[in-house]
Short mmCIF file of C-alpha atoms in Angstrom, two decimals:
data_model
loop_
_atom_site.label_atom_id
_atom_site.label_comp_id
_atom_site.label_asym_id
_atom_site.label_seq_id
_atom_site.Cartn_x
_atom_site.Cartn_y
_atom_site.Cartn_z
CA MET G 1323 -15.96 -77.08 95.67
CA SER G 1324 -18.12 -77.62 92.91
CA ALA G 1325 -21.57 -78.85 93.46
CA THR G 1326 -22.96 -82.38 92.28
CA GLU G 1327 -26.50 -81.09 90.11
CA ILE G 1328 -29.28 -83.07 89.67
CA LEU G 1329 -30.61 -81.30 85.62
CA GLY G 1330 -34.60 -81.51 85.39
CA GLY G 1331 -34.56 -84.10 83.16
CA LEU G 1332 -33.07 -86.32 85.61
CA ARG G 1333 -34.91 -88.53 87.60
CA ILE G 1334 -32.71 -90.83 90.63
CA GLU G 1335 -34.15 -94.06 92.15
CA GLY G 1336 -31.11 -95.21 94.73
CA THR G 1337 -28.59 -93.30 97.62
CA ILE G 1338 -26.47 -90.16 96.90
CA CYS G 1339 -23.44 -90.40 98.64
CA GLY G 1340 -20.40 -88.32 99.75
CA SER G 1341 -19.01 -84.87 101.08
CA ALA G 1342 -19.77 -82.34 97.69
CA ASP G 1343 -22.90 -80.56 97.82
CA VAL G 1344 -25.51 -81.20 95.91
CA VAL G 1345 -27.81 -79.56 94.91
CA ILE G 1346 -31.20 -81.29 92.73
CA TYR G 1347 -33.22 -80.40 89.30
CA GLY G 1348 -34.47 -83.34 88.96
CA GLU G 1349 -36.92 -86.43 91.38
CA VAL G 1350 -34.79 -88.40 93.35
CA LYS G 1351 -36.29 -91.29 96.14
CA GLY G 1352 -34.11 -92.39 98.38
CA GLU G 1353 -31.84 -91.69 100.81
CA ILE G 1354 -28.82 -88.83 100.59
CA ASN G 1355 -26.44 -88.80 102.91
CA THR G 1356 -23.64 -86.09 102.82
CA GLU G 1357 -20.82 -83.91 104.73
CA SER G 1358 -21.99 -81.21 102.97
CA THR G 1359 -24.89 -78.95 101.70
CA VAL G 1360 -28.29 -80.35 99.90
CA THR G 1361 -30.04 -78.33 97.77
CA ILE G 1362 -33.53 -78.57 96.90
CA ALA G 1363 -34.10 -76.01 93.82
CA LYS G 1364 -36.84 -74.73 92.38
CA GLY G 1365 -38.38 -77.37 90.41
CA GLY G 1366 -36.09 -80.29 92.42
CA LYS G 1367 -38.87 -82.83 93.86
CA VAL G 1368 -36.78 -85.42 96.56
CA GLU G 1369 -39.02 -87.89 98.39
CA GLY G 1370 -36.82 -89.76 101.20
CA ASP G 1371 -34.71 -88.71 103.82
CA ILE G 1372 -32.00 -86.66 104.05
CA HIS G 1373 -28.58 -86.54 106.43
CA ALA G 1374 -26.33 -83.26 105.95
CA ILE G 1375 -24.71 -80.86 106.96
CA ASN G 1376 -26.94 -77.51 105.76
CA ILE G 1377 -30.42 -77.94 104.19
CA VAL G 1378 -32.12 -75.55 101.91
CA ILE G 1379 -35.31 -76.60 100.93
CA ASP G 1380 -37.04 -74.45 97.14
CA GLY G 1381 -38.48 -77.21 95.69
CA GLU G 1382 -40.56 -80.43 96.49
CA PHE G 1383 -39.69 -82.74 99.88
CA ASN G 1384 -41.74 -85.66 101.24
CA GLY G 1385 -39.16 -87.07 104.23
CA LYS G 1386 -37.12 -86.37 107.37
CA VAL G 1387 -34.94 -84.03 107.35
CA LEU G 1388 -31.54 -84.50 109.99
CA GLY G 1389 -28.84 -81.09 109.60
CA LYS G 1390 -26.02 -81.13 111.04
CA GLU G 1391 -25.84 -77.12 111.02
CA SER G 1392 -29.62 -75.83 109.69
CA ILE G 1393 -31.98 -76.63 107.65
CA GLN G 1394 -34.12 -73.61 105.25
CA VAL G 1395 -37.00 -73.74 104.10
CA CYS G 1396 -37.37 -71.44 101.00
CA PRO G 1397 -40.74 -69.01 99.95
CA ASN G 1398 -41.23 -72.13 96.15
CA ALA G 1399 -40.96 -74.83 98.49
CA LYS G 1400 -43.04 -77.51 99.81
CA ALA G 1401 -42.50 -79.41 102.07
CA LYS G 1402 -44.08 -82.58 104.09
CA GLY G 1403 -42.34 -84.32 106.70
CA GLU G 1404 -40.08 -83.65 109.71
CA LEU G 1405 -37.44 -81.61 110.43
CA LYS G 1406 -34.61 -81.79 112.92
CA ALA G 1407 -31.58 -79.70 113.46
CA PRO G 1408 -30.50 -76.71 115.66
CA ALA G 1409 -31.07 -74.35 113.49
CA ILE G 1410 -33.94 -74.32 110.87
CA MET G 1411 -35.60 -71.50 109.51
CA ILE G 1412 -39.26 -71.51 107.42
CA GLU G 1413 -39.40 -68.43 104.84
CA ARG G 1414 -43.00 -66.49 103.78
CA GLY G 1415 -44.51 -68.06 101.00
CA ALA G 1416 -43.52 -71.54 101.94
CA GLN G 1417 -45.73 -74.51 102.77
CA PHE G 1418 -44.55 -76.64 105.62
CA SER G 1419 -46.87 -79.61 107.51
CA GLY G 1420 -44.48 -82.19 109.74
CA ASN G 1421 -42.61 -81.71 112.85
CA ILE G 1422 -39.78 -79.22 113.95
CA GLU G 1423 -37.44 -80.15 116.19
CA MET G 1424 -35.16 -77.69 117.17
CA ALA G 1425 -32.20 -79.30 118.51
CA PRO G 1426 -28.53 -81.04 118.05
CA VAL G 1427 -28.74 -84.67 116.31
CA ALA G 1428 -26.47 -87.40 117.13
CA ALA G 1429 -23.33 -86.74 116.97
CA GLN G 1430 -21.13 -88.62 114.29
CA PRO G 1431 -17.47 -88.96 113.72
CA LEU G 1432 -16.89 -85.05 112.06
CA THR G 1433 -13.35 -83.56 111.44
CA LYS G 1434 -14.11 -80.91 113.09
CA GLU G 1435 -15.64 -80.79 116.34
CA ILE G 1436 -19.38 -79.17 117.39
CA PRO G 1437 -18.61 -76.86 119.84
CA ALA G 1438 -20.34 -77.35 123.20
CA VAL G 1439 -24.42 -75.60 123.33
CA GLY G 1440 -23.70 -72.28 125.01
CA ALA G 1441 -20.11 -71.47 123.60
CA ALA G 1442 -20.25 -68.69 121.42
CA ASN G 1443 -22.12 -70.44 119.50
CA PRO G 1444 -25.08 -67.87 117.24
CA VAL G 1445 -26.69 -70.34 116.42
CA ALA G 1446 -27.20 -72.52 119.98
CA ALA G 1447 -27.56 -68.83 121.25
CA ALA G 1448 -30.28 -67.94 119.13
CA MET G 1449 -32.76 -70.31 119.18
CA PRO G 1450 -35.40 -69.54 122.55
CA ASN G 1451 -35.80 -66.27 120.75
CA ILE G 1452 -37.48 -66.29 117.11
CA GLU G 1453 -36.90 -62.70 117.05
CA GLN G 1454 -32.89 -63.53 117.33
CA GLN G 1455 -33.57 -66.27 115.53
CA ALA G 1456 -35.39 -63.92 112.59
CA ALA G 1457 -32.32 -61.88 112.22
CA TYR G 1458 -29.97 -65.13 112.00
CA THR G 1459 -28.70 -65.92 109.04
CA PRO G 1460 -26.42 -69.04 108.31
CA ALA G 1461 -22.84 -69.59 108.18
CA PRO G 1462 -22.45 -68.89 103.94
CA GLN G 1463 -22.92 -72.74 103.10
CA VAL G 1464 -26.23 -72.07 101.21
CA THR G 1465 -25.57 -72.86 97.35
CA PRO G 1466 -25.14 -69.63 95.74
CA GLY G 1467 -28.45 -67.98 93.88
CA TYR G 1468 -30.23 -68.60 96.97
CA VAL G 1469 -29.95 -65.55 98.99
CA SER G 1470 -31.30 -66.20 102.67
CA THR G 1471 -33.59 -63.05 103.70
CA PRO G 1472 -34.38 -62.66 107.03
CA THR G 1473 -37.22 -65.07 108.50
CA THR G 1474 -40.33 -64.36 110.29
CA ILE G 1475 -42.18 -66.82 111.36
CA VAL G 1476 -45.99 -66.21 111.32
CA SER G 1477 -48.14 -66.98 114.29
CA MET Y 1003 -11.43 -85.40 70.67
CA THR Y 1004 -14.57 -86.37 69.09
CA GLN Y 1005 -17.63 -84.32 67.82
CA ILE Y 1006 -19.47 -86.30 70.44
CA GLU Y 1007 -16.70 -84.56 73.12
CA GLN Y 1008 -18.26 -81.28 72.23
CA ASN Y 1009 -21.26 -81.85 74.67
CA THR Y 1010 -20.08 -80.40 77.52
CA ASN Y 1011 -20.55 -77.27 76.46
CA MET Y 1012 -24.46 -78.74 77.07
CA ALA Y 1013 -26.00 -77.81 80.45
CA GLN Y 1014 -25.69 -81.59 81.94
CA THR Y 1015 -25.79 -83.31 84.90
CA VAL Y 1016 -22.00 -83.68 86.35
CA ILE Y 1017 -21.55 -86.62 89.09
CA MET Y 1018 -18.62 -84.63 91.35
CA PRO Y 1019 -15.96 -86.76 92.08
CA GLU Y 1020 -16.47 -86.69 95.96
CA THR Y 1021 -19.97 -87.80 95.33
CA THR Y 1022 -21.37 -91.39 94.50
CA ILE Y 1023 -24.42 -92.24 93.89
CA ILE Y 1024 -25.99 -96.11 94.00
CA GLY Y 1025 -29.73 -96.81 92.28
CA LYS Y 1026 -30.99 -95.82 89.16
CA ILE Y 1027 -30.47 -93.27 86.94
CA THR Y 1028 -33.38 -92.37 83.94
CA GLY Y 1029 -34.75 -89.20 81.82
CA VAL Y 1030 -33.12 -87.31 79.19
CA GLY Y 1031 -30.08 -85.49 79.98
CA ASP Y 1032 -26.55 -85.52 79.47
CA LEU Y 1033 -24.36 -86.62 82.15
CA LEU Y 1034 -20.76 -86.37 83.65
CA VAL Y 1035 -19.64 -89.02 85.80
CA LYS Y 1036 -16.28 -87.58 87.80
CA GLY Y 1037 -17.40 -89.19 91.46
CA LYS Y 1038 -18.71 -93.60 91.14
CA ILE Y 1039 -22.12 -94.82 90.13
CA GLU Y 1040 -23.34 -98.09 90.13
CA GLY Y 1041 -27.14 -99.06 89.96
CA GLU Y 1042 -28.36 -98.71 85.93
CA VAL Y 1043 -28.06 -95.67 83.88
CA ASP Y 1044 -31.21 -95.28 81.02
CA LEU Y 1045 -30.50 -91.65 79.62
CA LYS Y 1046 -31.57 -90.69 76.39
CA ASN Y 1047 -28.92 -88.73 76.10
CA THR Y 1048 -25.05 -88.67 76.49
CA VAL Y 1049 -23.29 -90.16 79.13
CA THR Y 1050 -19.33 -89.50 79.58
CA ILE Y 1051 -17.21 -91.26 82.30
CA ASP Y 1052 -14.55 -89.19 83.01
CA GLY Y 1053 -11.12 -89.32 83.80
CA THR Y 1054 -11.48 -89.18 87.02
CA GLY Y 1055 -15.53 -91.23 86.74
CA CYS Y 1056 -16.16 -94.97 88.84
CA SER Y 1057 -18.98 -96.87 86.88
CA GLU Y 1058 -19.94 -99.87 87.92
CA ALA Y 1059 -23.41 -99.28 86.88
CA THR Y 1060 -25.19 -101.36 83.21
CA LEU Y 1061 -25.00 -98.08 80.58
CA LYS Y 1062 -27.98 -96.90 78.21
CA ALA Y 1063 -28.13 -94.06 76.20
CA GLN Y 1064 -27.68 -92.40 72.79
CA ASN Y 1065 -24.24 -91.83 73.13
CA ILE Y 1066 -21.79 -93.44 76.05
CA ILE Y 1067 -18.45 -91.76 76.17
CA LEU Y 1068 -15.25 -94.54 78.39
CA SER Y 1069 -12.69 -91.76 80.08
CA GLY Y 1070 -12.85 -93.38 83.15
CA SER Y 1071 -14.10 -97.39 85.00
CA GLN Y 1072 -16.62 -98.78 83.32
CA THR Y 1073 -18.26 -102.36 85.42
CA GLY Y 1074 -21.04 -104.32 83.48
CA GLU Y 1075 -23.25 -103.65 79.70
CA THR Y 1076 -22.77 -101.02 77.48
CA GLN Y 1077 -25.34 -100.32 75.50
CA ALA Y 1078 -25.75 -97.14 72.78
CA LEU Y 1079 -28.20 -96.16 70.20
CA ASP Y 1080 -25.71 -94.45 68.56
CA SER Y 1081 -23.00 -94.84 69.33
CA ILE Y 1082 -19.57 -95.41 72.45
CA VAL Y 1083 -15.90 -94.27 72.53
CA LEU Y 1084 -13.27 -95.59 74.58
CA THR Y 1085 -11.15 -92.33 74.75
CA PRO Y 1086 -7.00 -92.75 75.41
CA THR Y 1087 -7.62 -93.31 79.55
CA GLY Y 1088 -10.47 -95.51 79.56
CA VAL Y 1089 -10.70 -98.30 81.60
CA VAL Y 1090 -13.19 -100.95 80.39
CA LYS Y 1091 -14.24 -104.40 81.46
CA SER Y 1092 -17.87 -104.84 79.92
CA ASN Y 1093 -19.71 -105.92 76.78
CA LEU Y 1094 -19.63 -103.31 74.40
CA LYS Y 1095 -23.65 -102.71 72.00
CA ALA Y 1096 -23.86 -100.15 69.44
CA PRO Y 1097 -24.02 -99.31 65.48
CA VAL Y 1098 -20.87 -97.08 65.80
CA ILE Y 1099 -18.23 -98.52 68.68
CA SER Y 1100 -14.70 -96.85 68.70
CA ILE Y 1101 -12.41 -97.83 70.94
CA GLU Y 1102 -8.99 -95.05 70.73
CA LYS Y 1103 -5.20 -95.84 71.23
CA GLY Y 1104 -4.47 -95.94 74.88
CA ALA Y 1105 -7.73 -97.86 75.96
CA LYS Y 1106 -8.13 -100.74 78.38
CA PHE Y 1107 -11.16 -102.36 77.18
CA SER Y 1108 -11.95 -106.62 77.97
CA GLY Y 1109 -14.70 -108.27 76.71
CA ALA Y 1110 -17.53 -109.00 74.03
CA ILE Y 1111 -18.40 -106.40 70.95
CA GLU Y 1112 -21.78 -105.97 69.03
CA MET Y 1113 -21.67 -103.61 66.10
CA THR Y 1114 -25.48 -103.30 66.16
#
């Protein structure tokens, strides 16, 4: 499925919803609520809440993110706020301040079953162990161009 | 195919069929709406409502091409074109306005 792409010169104030992937190179202020992958590209700026399946942040973000599967904060990111998802990755170089909660997001009617914790689910199984998490690469829902690299969390 | 429609080869913001945007869209750049928009659009360049697109927004741009559904005020600095698949209930305001055969239109026209 092709993605909705919001190019650099555009500014949107309001709500974006739907089931298509969204890639933001411009500015969005408001709420993004999709059943898909939302990517804030390098140069992109989002202020507000994001509810999506996977979120990739490589630009500027200020707000609350709820990811049903994962949140990835890339090296160019400047993020501030709250992140909540079963899997959260912060890559070296990313700037982040705020709260992180690695937990399943409240179930909402989805087309597929949410696997039980402890089942053969690499996301849930990897959670307590930082090394396993570093080696974990998310399901290939990341927008092309955003190749995820193994993460190391510097303690 | 008008000259303006050749813009589809240039990079433009595309709102896919499964996406809805409610609010205000402003800035510089072309916009192609294949999904749904509600609210207000005020862009410096060309706004195209595609065949699958549905707009319930006030549109203001340099050029506006309506191939889908548009309800709301439509104002352009250069031209407004309704293509054969356009279904438009709007007041159109632009120096050049063209309604192609097959387009459905109701509203007022003002060639400024």
